[in-house]
mmCIF file of C-alpha atoms and ligand atoms in Angstrom:
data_model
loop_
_atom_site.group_PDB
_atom_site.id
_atom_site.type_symbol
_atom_site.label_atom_id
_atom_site.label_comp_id
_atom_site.label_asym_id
_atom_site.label_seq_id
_atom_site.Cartn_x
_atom_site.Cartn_y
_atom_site.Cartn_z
ATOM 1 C CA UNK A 1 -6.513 160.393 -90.663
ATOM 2 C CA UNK A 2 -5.593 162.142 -94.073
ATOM 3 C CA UNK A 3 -2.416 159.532 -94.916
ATOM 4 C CA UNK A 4 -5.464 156.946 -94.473
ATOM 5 C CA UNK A 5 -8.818 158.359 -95.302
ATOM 6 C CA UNK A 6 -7.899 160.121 -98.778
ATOM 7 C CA UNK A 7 -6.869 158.733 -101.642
ATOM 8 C CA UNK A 8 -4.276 160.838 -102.743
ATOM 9 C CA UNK A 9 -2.768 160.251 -98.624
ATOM 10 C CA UNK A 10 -3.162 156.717 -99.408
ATOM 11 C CA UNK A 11 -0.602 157.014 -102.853
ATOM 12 C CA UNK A 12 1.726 159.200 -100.802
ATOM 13 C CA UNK A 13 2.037 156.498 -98.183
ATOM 14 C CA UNK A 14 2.530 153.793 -100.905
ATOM 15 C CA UNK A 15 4.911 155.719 -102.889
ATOM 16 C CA UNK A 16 7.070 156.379 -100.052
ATOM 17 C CA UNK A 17 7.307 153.544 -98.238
ATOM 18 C CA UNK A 18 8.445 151.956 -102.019
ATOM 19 C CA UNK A 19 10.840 154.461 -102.507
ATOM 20 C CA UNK A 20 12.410 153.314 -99.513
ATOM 21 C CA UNK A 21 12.392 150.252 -100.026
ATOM 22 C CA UNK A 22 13.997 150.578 -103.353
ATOM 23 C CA UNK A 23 16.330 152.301 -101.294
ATOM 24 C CA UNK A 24 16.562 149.133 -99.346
ATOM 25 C CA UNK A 25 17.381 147.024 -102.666
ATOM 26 C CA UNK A 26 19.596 149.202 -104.061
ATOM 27 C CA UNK A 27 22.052 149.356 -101.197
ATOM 28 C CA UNK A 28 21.267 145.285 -100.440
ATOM 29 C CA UNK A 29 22.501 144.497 -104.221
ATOM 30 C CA UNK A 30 25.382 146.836 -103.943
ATOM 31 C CA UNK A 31 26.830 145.075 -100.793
ATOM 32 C CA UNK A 32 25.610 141.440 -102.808
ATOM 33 C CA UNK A 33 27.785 142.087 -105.771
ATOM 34 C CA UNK A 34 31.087 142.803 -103.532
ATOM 35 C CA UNK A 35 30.344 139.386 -101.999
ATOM 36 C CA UNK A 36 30.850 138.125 -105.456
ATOM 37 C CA UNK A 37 34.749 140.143 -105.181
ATOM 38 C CA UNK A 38 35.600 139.892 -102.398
ATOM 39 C CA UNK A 39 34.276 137.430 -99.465
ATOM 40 C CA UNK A 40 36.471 139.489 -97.037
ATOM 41 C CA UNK A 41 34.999 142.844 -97.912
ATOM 42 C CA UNK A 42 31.675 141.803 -97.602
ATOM 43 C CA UNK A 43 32.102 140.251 -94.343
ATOM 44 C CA UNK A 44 33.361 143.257 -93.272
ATOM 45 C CA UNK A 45 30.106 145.153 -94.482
ATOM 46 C CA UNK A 46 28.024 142.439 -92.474
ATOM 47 C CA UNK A 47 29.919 142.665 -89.282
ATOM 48 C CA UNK A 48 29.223 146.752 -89.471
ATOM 49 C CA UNK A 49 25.550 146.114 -90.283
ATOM 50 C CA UNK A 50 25.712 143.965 -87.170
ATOM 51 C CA UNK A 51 27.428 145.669 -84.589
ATOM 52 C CA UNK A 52 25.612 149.610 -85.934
ATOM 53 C CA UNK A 53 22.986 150.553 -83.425
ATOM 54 C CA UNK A 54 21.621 153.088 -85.942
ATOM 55 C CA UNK A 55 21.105 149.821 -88.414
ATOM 56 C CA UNK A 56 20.125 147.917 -85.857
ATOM 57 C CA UNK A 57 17.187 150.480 -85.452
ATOM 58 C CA UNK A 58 16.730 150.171 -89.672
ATOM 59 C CA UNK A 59 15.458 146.959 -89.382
ATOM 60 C CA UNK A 60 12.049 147.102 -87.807
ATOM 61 C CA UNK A 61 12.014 149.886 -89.356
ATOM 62 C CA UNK A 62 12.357 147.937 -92.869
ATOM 63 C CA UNK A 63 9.948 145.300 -91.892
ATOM 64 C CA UNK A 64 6.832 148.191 -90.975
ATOM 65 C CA UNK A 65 7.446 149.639 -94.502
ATOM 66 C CA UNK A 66 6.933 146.306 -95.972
ATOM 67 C CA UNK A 67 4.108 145.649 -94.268
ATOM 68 C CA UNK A 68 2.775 148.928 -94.738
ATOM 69 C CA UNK A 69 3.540 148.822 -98.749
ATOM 70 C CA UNK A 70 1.612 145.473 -98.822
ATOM 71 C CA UNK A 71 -1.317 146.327 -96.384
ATOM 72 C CA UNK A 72 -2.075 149.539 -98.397
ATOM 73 C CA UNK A 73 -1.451 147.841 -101.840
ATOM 74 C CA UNK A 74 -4.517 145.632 -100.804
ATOM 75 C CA UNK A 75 -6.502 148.451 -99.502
ATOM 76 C CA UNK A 76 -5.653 150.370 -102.939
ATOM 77 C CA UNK A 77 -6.479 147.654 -105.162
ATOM 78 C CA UNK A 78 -9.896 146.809 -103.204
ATOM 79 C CA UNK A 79 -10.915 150.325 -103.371
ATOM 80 C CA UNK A 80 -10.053 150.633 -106.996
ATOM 81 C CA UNK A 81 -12.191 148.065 -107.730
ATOM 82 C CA UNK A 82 -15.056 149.101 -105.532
ATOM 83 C CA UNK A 83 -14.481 152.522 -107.506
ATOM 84 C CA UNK A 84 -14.686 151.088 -110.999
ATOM 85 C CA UNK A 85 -17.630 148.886 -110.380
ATOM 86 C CA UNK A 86 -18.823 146.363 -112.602
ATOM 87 C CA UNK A 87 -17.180 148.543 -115.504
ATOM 88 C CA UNK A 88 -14.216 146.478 -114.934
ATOM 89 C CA UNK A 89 -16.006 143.030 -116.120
ATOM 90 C CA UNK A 90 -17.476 144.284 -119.394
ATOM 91 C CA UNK A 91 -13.918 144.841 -120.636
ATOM 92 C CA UNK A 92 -11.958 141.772 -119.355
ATOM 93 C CA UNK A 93 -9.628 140.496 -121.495
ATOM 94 C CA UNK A 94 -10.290 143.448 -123.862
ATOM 95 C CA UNK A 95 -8.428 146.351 -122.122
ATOM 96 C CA UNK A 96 -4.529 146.417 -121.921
ATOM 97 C CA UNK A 97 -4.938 148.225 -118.683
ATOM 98 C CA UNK A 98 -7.326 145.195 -117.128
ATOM 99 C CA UNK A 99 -4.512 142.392 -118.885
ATOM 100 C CA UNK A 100 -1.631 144.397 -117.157
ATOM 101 C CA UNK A 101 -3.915 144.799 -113.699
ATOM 102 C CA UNK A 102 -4.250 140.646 -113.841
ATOM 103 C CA UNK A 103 -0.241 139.909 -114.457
ATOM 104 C CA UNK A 104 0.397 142.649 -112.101
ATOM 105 C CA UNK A 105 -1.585 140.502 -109.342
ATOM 106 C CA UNK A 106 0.380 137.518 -110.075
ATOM 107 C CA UNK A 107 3.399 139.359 -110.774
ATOM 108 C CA UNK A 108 2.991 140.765 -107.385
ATOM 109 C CA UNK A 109 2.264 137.949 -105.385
ATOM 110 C CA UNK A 110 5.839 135.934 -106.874
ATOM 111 C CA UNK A 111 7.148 138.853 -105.614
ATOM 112 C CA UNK A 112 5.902 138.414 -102.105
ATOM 113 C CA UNK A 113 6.266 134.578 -102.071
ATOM 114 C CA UNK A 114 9.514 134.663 -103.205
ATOM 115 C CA UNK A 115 10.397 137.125 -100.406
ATOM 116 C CA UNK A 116 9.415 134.512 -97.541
ATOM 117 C CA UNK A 117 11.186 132.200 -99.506
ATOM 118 C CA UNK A 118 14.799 134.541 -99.310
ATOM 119 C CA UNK A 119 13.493 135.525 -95.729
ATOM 120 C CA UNK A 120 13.912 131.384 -94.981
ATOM 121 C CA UNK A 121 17.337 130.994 -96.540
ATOM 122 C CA UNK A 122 18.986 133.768 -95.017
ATOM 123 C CA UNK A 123 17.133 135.807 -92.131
ATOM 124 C CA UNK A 124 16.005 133.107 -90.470
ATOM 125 C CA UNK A 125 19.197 131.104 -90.441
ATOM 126 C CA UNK A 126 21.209 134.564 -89.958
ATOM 127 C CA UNK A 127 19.361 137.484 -87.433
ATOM 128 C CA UNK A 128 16.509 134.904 -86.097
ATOM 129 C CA UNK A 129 19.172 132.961 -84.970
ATOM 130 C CA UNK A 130 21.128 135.679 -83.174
ATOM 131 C CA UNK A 131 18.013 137.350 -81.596
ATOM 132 C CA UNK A 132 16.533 133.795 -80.289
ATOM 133 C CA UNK A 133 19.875 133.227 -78.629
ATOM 134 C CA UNK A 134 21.420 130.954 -81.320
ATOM 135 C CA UNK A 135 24.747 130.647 -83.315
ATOM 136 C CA UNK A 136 23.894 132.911 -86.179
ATOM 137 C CA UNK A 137 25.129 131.124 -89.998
ATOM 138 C CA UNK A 138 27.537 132.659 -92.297
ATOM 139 C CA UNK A 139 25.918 134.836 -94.951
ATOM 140 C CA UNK A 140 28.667 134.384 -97.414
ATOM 141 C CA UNK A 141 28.596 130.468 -96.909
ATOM 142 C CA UNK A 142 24.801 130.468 -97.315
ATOM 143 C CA UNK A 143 24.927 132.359 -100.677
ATOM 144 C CA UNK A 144 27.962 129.863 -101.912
ATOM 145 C CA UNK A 145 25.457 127.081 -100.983
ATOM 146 C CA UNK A 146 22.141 128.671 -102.323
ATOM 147 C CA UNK A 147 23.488 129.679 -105.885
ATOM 148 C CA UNK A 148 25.273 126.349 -106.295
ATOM 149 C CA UNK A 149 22.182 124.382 -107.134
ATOM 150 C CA UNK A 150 21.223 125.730 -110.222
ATOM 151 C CA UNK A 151 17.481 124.875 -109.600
ATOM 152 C CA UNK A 152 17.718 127.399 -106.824
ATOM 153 C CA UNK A 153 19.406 130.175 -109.594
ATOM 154 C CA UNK A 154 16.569 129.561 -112.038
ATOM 155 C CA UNK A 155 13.784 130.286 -108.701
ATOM 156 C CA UNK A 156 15.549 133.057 -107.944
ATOM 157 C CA UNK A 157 16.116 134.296 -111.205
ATOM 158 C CA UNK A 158 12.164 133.914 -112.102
ATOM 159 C CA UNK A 159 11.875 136.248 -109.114
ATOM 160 C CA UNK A 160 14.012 138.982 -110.185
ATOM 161 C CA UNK A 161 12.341 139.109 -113.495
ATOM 162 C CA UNK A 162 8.877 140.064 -111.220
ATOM 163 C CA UNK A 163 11.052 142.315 -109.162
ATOM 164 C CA UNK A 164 11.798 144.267 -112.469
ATOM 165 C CA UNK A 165 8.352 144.313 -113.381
ATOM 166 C CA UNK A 166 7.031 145.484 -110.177
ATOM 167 C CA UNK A 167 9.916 147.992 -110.122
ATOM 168 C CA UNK A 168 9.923 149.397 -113.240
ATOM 169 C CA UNK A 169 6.147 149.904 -112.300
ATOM 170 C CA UNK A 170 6.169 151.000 -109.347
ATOM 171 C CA UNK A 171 9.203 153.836 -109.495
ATOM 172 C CA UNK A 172 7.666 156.330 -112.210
ATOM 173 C CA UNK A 173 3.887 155.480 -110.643
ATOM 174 C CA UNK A 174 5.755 156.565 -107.734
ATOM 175 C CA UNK A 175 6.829 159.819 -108.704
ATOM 176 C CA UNK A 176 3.565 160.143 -110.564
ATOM 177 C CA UNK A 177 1.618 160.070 -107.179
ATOM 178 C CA UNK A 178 3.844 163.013 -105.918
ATOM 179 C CA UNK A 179 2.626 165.147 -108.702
ATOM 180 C CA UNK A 180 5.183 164.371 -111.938
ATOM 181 C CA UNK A 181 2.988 163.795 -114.368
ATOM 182 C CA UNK A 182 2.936 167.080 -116.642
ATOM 183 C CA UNK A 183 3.591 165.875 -120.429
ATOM 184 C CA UNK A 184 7.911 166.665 -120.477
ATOM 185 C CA UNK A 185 8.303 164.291 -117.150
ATOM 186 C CA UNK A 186 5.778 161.680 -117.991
ATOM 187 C CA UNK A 187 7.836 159.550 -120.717
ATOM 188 C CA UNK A 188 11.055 160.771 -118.676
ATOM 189 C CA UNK A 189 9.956 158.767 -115.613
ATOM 190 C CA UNK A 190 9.075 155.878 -117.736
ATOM 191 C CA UNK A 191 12.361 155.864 -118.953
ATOM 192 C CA UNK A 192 14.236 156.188 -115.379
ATOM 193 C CA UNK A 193 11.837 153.770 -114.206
ATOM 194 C CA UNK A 194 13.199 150.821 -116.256
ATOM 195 C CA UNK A 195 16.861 152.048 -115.973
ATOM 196 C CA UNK A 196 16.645 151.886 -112.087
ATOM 197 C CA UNK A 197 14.750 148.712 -112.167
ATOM 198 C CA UNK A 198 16.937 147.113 -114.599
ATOM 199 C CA UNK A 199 20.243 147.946 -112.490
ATOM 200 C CA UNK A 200 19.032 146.618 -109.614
ATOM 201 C CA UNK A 201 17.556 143.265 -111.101
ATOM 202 C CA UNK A 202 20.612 142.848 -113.443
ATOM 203 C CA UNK A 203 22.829 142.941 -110.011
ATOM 204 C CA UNK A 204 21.065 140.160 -108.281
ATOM 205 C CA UNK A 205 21.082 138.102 -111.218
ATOM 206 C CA UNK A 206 24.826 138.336 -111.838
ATOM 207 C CA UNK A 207 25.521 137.467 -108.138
ATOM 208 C CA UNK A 208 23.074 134.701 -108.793
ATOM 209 C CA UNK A 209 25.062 133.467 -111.906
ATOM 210 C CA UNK A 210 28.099 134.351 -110.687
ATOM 211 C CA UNK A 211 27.876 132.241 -107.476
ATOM 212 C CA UNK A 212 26.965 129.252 -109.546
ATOM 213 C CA UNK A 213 29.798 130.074 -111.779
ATOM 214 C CA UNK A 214 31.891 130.089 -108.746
ATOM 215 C CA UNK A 215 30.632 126.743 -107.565
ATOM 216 C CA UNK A 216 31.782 125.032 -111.199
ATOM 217 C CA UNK A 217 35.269 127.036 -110.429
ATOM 218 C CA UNK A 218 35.272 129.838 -112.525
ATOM 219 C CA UNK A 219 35.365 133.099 -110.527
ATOM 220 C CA UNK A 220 37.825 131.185 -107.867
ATOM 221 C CA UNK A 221 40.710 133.278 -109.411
ATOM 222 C CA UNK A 222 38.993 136.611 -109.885
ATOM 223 C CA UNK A 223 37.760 136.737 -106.140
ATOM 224 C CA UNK A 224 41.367 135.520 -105.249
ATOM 225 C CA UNK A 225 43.287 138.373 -106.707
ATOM 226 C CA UNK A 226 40.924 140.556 -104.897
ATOM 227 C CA UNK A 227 41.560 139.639 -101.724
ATOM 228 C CA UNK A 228 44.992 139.666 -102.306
ATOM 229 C CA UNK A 229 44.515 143.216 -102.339
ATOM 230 C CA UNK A 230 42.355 143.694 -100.051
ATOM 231 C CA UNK A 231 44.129 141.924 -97.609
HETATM 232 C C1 HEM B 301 21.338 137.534 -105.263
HETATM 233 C C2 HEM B 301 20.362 137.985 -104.571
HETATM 234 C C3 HEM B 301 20.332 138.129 -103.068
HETATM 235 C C4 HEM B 301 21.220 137.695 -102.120
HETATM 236 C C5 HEM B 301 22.531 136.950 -102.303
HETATM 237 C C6 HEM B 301 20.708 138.114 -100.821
HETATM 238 C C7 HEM B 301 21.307 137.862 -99.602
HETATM 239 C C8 HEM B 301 20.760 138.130 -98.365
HETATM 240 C C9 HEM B 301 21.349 137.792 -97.081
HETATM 241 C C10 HEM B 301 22.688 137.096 -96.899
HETATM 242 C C11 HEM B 301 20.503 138.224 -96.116
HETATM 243 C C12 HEM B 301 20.664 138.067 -94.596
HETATM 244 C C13 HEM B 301 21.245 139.290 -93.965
HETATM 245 C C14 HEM B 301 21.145 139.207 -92.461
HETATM 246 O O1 HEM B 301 20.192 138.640 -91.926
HETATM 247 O O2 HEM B 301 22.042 139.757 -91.818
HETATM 248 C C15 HEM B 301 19.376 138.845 -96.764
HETATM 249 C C16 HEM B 301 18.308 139.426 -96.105
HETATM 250 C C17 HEM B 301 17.257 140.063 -96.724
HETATM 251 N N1 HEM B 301 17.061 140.178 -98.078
HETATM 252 FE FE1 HEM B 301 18.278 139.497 -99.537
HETATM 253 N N2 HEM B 301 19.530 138.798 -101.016
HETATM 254 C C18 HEM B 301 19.254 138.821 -102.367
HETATM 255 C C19 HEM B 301 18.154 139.392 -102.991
HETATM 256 C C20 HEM B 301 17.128 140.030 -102.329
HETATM 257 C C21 HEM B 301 15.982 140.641 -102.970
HETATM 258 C C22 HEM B 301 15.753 140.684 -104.488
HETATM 259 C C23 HEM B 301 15.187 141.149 -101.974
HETATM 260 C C24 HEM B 301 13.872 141.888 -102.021
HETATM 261 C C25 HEM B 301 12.998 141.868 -102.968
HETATM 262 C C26 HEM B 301 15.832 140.863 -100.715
HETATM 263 C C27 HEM B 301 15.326 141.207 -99.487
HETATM 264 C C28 HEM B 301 15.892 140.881 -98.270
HETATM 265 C C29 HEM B 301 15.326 141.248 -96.988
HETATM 266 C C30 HEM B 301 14.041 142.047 -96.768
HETATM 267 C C31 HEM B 301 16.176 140.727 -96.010
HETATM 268 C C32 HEM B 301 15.986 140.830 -94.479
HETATM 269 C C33 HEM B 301 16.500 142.129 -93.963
HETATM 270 C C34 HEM B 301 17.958 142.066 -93.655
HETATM 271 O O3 HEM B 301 18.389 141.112 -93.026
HETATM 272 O O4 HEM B 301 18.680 143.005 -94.044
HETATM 273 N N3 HEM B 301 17.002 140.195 -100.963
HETATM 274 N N4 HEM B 301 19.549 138.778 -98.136
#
């Protein structure tokens, strides 16, 4: 099949099923950061997500793009390798593109390990639960908990910092595989690259922070006033 056997098939199926998950992250910090406003607003964003068939359907859905962004990653990389032969050793630790190929490995993989890490705190106390006939935790309560050990912050904070990385990677090689890489758009999609990357990252780190802040007391009155409002 042409999305499997070519190589060009192979970069469309990658760059799509990370655009969407971008997607994903980009909506997923959105609702994060109103959980650091408003704990009423964003349990009324969960109870939607919940009770939406069409969201219901998203989430399978979610889990085969992962799967198919990591499978073909590994299929890409192998190939790649196979492609460039023993070329690749005589310039280890010489070439900036081999140094960035190495970190992006690691980079990469604290990217996936910290994912069934966040998977464990919240999924699996949250939709596992529901679907295996259990009472389901609070996702507000669980973040209030998480982010109040600041060892916890500082994982997940290491995490975001690969998240960027991969990101800020991945969106303009992204567009790059869909054919926008004439001279005027090449430095461009650098450039929007790091600024989507960079948003997202920045707002999972300040719910991180902020959550600890809120456990030493300090965003009590902010989130309060909120409510007030909202209420
Ligand atoms: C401050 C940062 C974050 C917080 C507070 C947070 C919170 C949550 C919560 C509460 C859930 C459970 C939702 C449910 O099961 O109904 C969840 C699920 C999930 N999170 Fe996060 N998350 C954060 C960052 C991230 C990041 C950076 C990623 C990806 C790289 C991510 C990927 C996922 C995935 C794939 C799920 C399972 C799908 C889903 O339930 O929607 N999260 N997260």
């Amino acid at each position: 099949m042409w999305l499997y056997n070519s190589s060009i098939g192979r970069k469309v199926v990658m760059s799509l099923s990370g655009l969407f998950l971008f997607l994903f992250l980009l909506f997923h910090g959105t609702m994060n950061v109103v959980a650091v406003f408003s704990q009423y607003g964003y349990d009324q964003i969960v109870h939607f997500l919940g009770t939406n068939a069409v969201v219901q359907l998203m989430v399978p859905v979610l889990a085969l793009f992962f799967i198919i962004h990591i499978v073909y990653s590994i299929i890409l990389t192998i190939q790649n390798r196979k492609a460039r032969g023993t070329d690749r050793y005589a310039v280890v630790g010489k070439s900036p593109v081999e140094w960035s190929a190495k970190n992006m490995f690691v980079l990469g993989l604290i990217v996936l390990i910290g994912i069934v890490m966040h998977l464990y705190h919240f999924w699996a106390k949250m939709q596992l639960m529901e679907w295996t006939g259990r009472e389901a935790a609070d996702g507000y309560e669980l973040i209030v908990k998480l982010f109040s050990d600041p060892v916890y912050v500082c994982i997940y904070l290491v995490w975001f910092v690969a998240i960027w990385y991969h990101l800020s990677h991945g969106i303009w090689s992204a567009f790059q595989s869909m054919g926008w890489n004439n001279t005027i758009w090449y430095p461009r999609l650098k450039v929007i690259g790091i600024v989507f990357a960079t948003l997202v990252c920045l707002m999972f780190a300040f719910v991180a922070i902020a959550f600890y802040m809120h456990s030493l007391g300090w965003f009590d009155s902010i989130g309060q006033l909120w409510q007030l409002g909202v209420h």
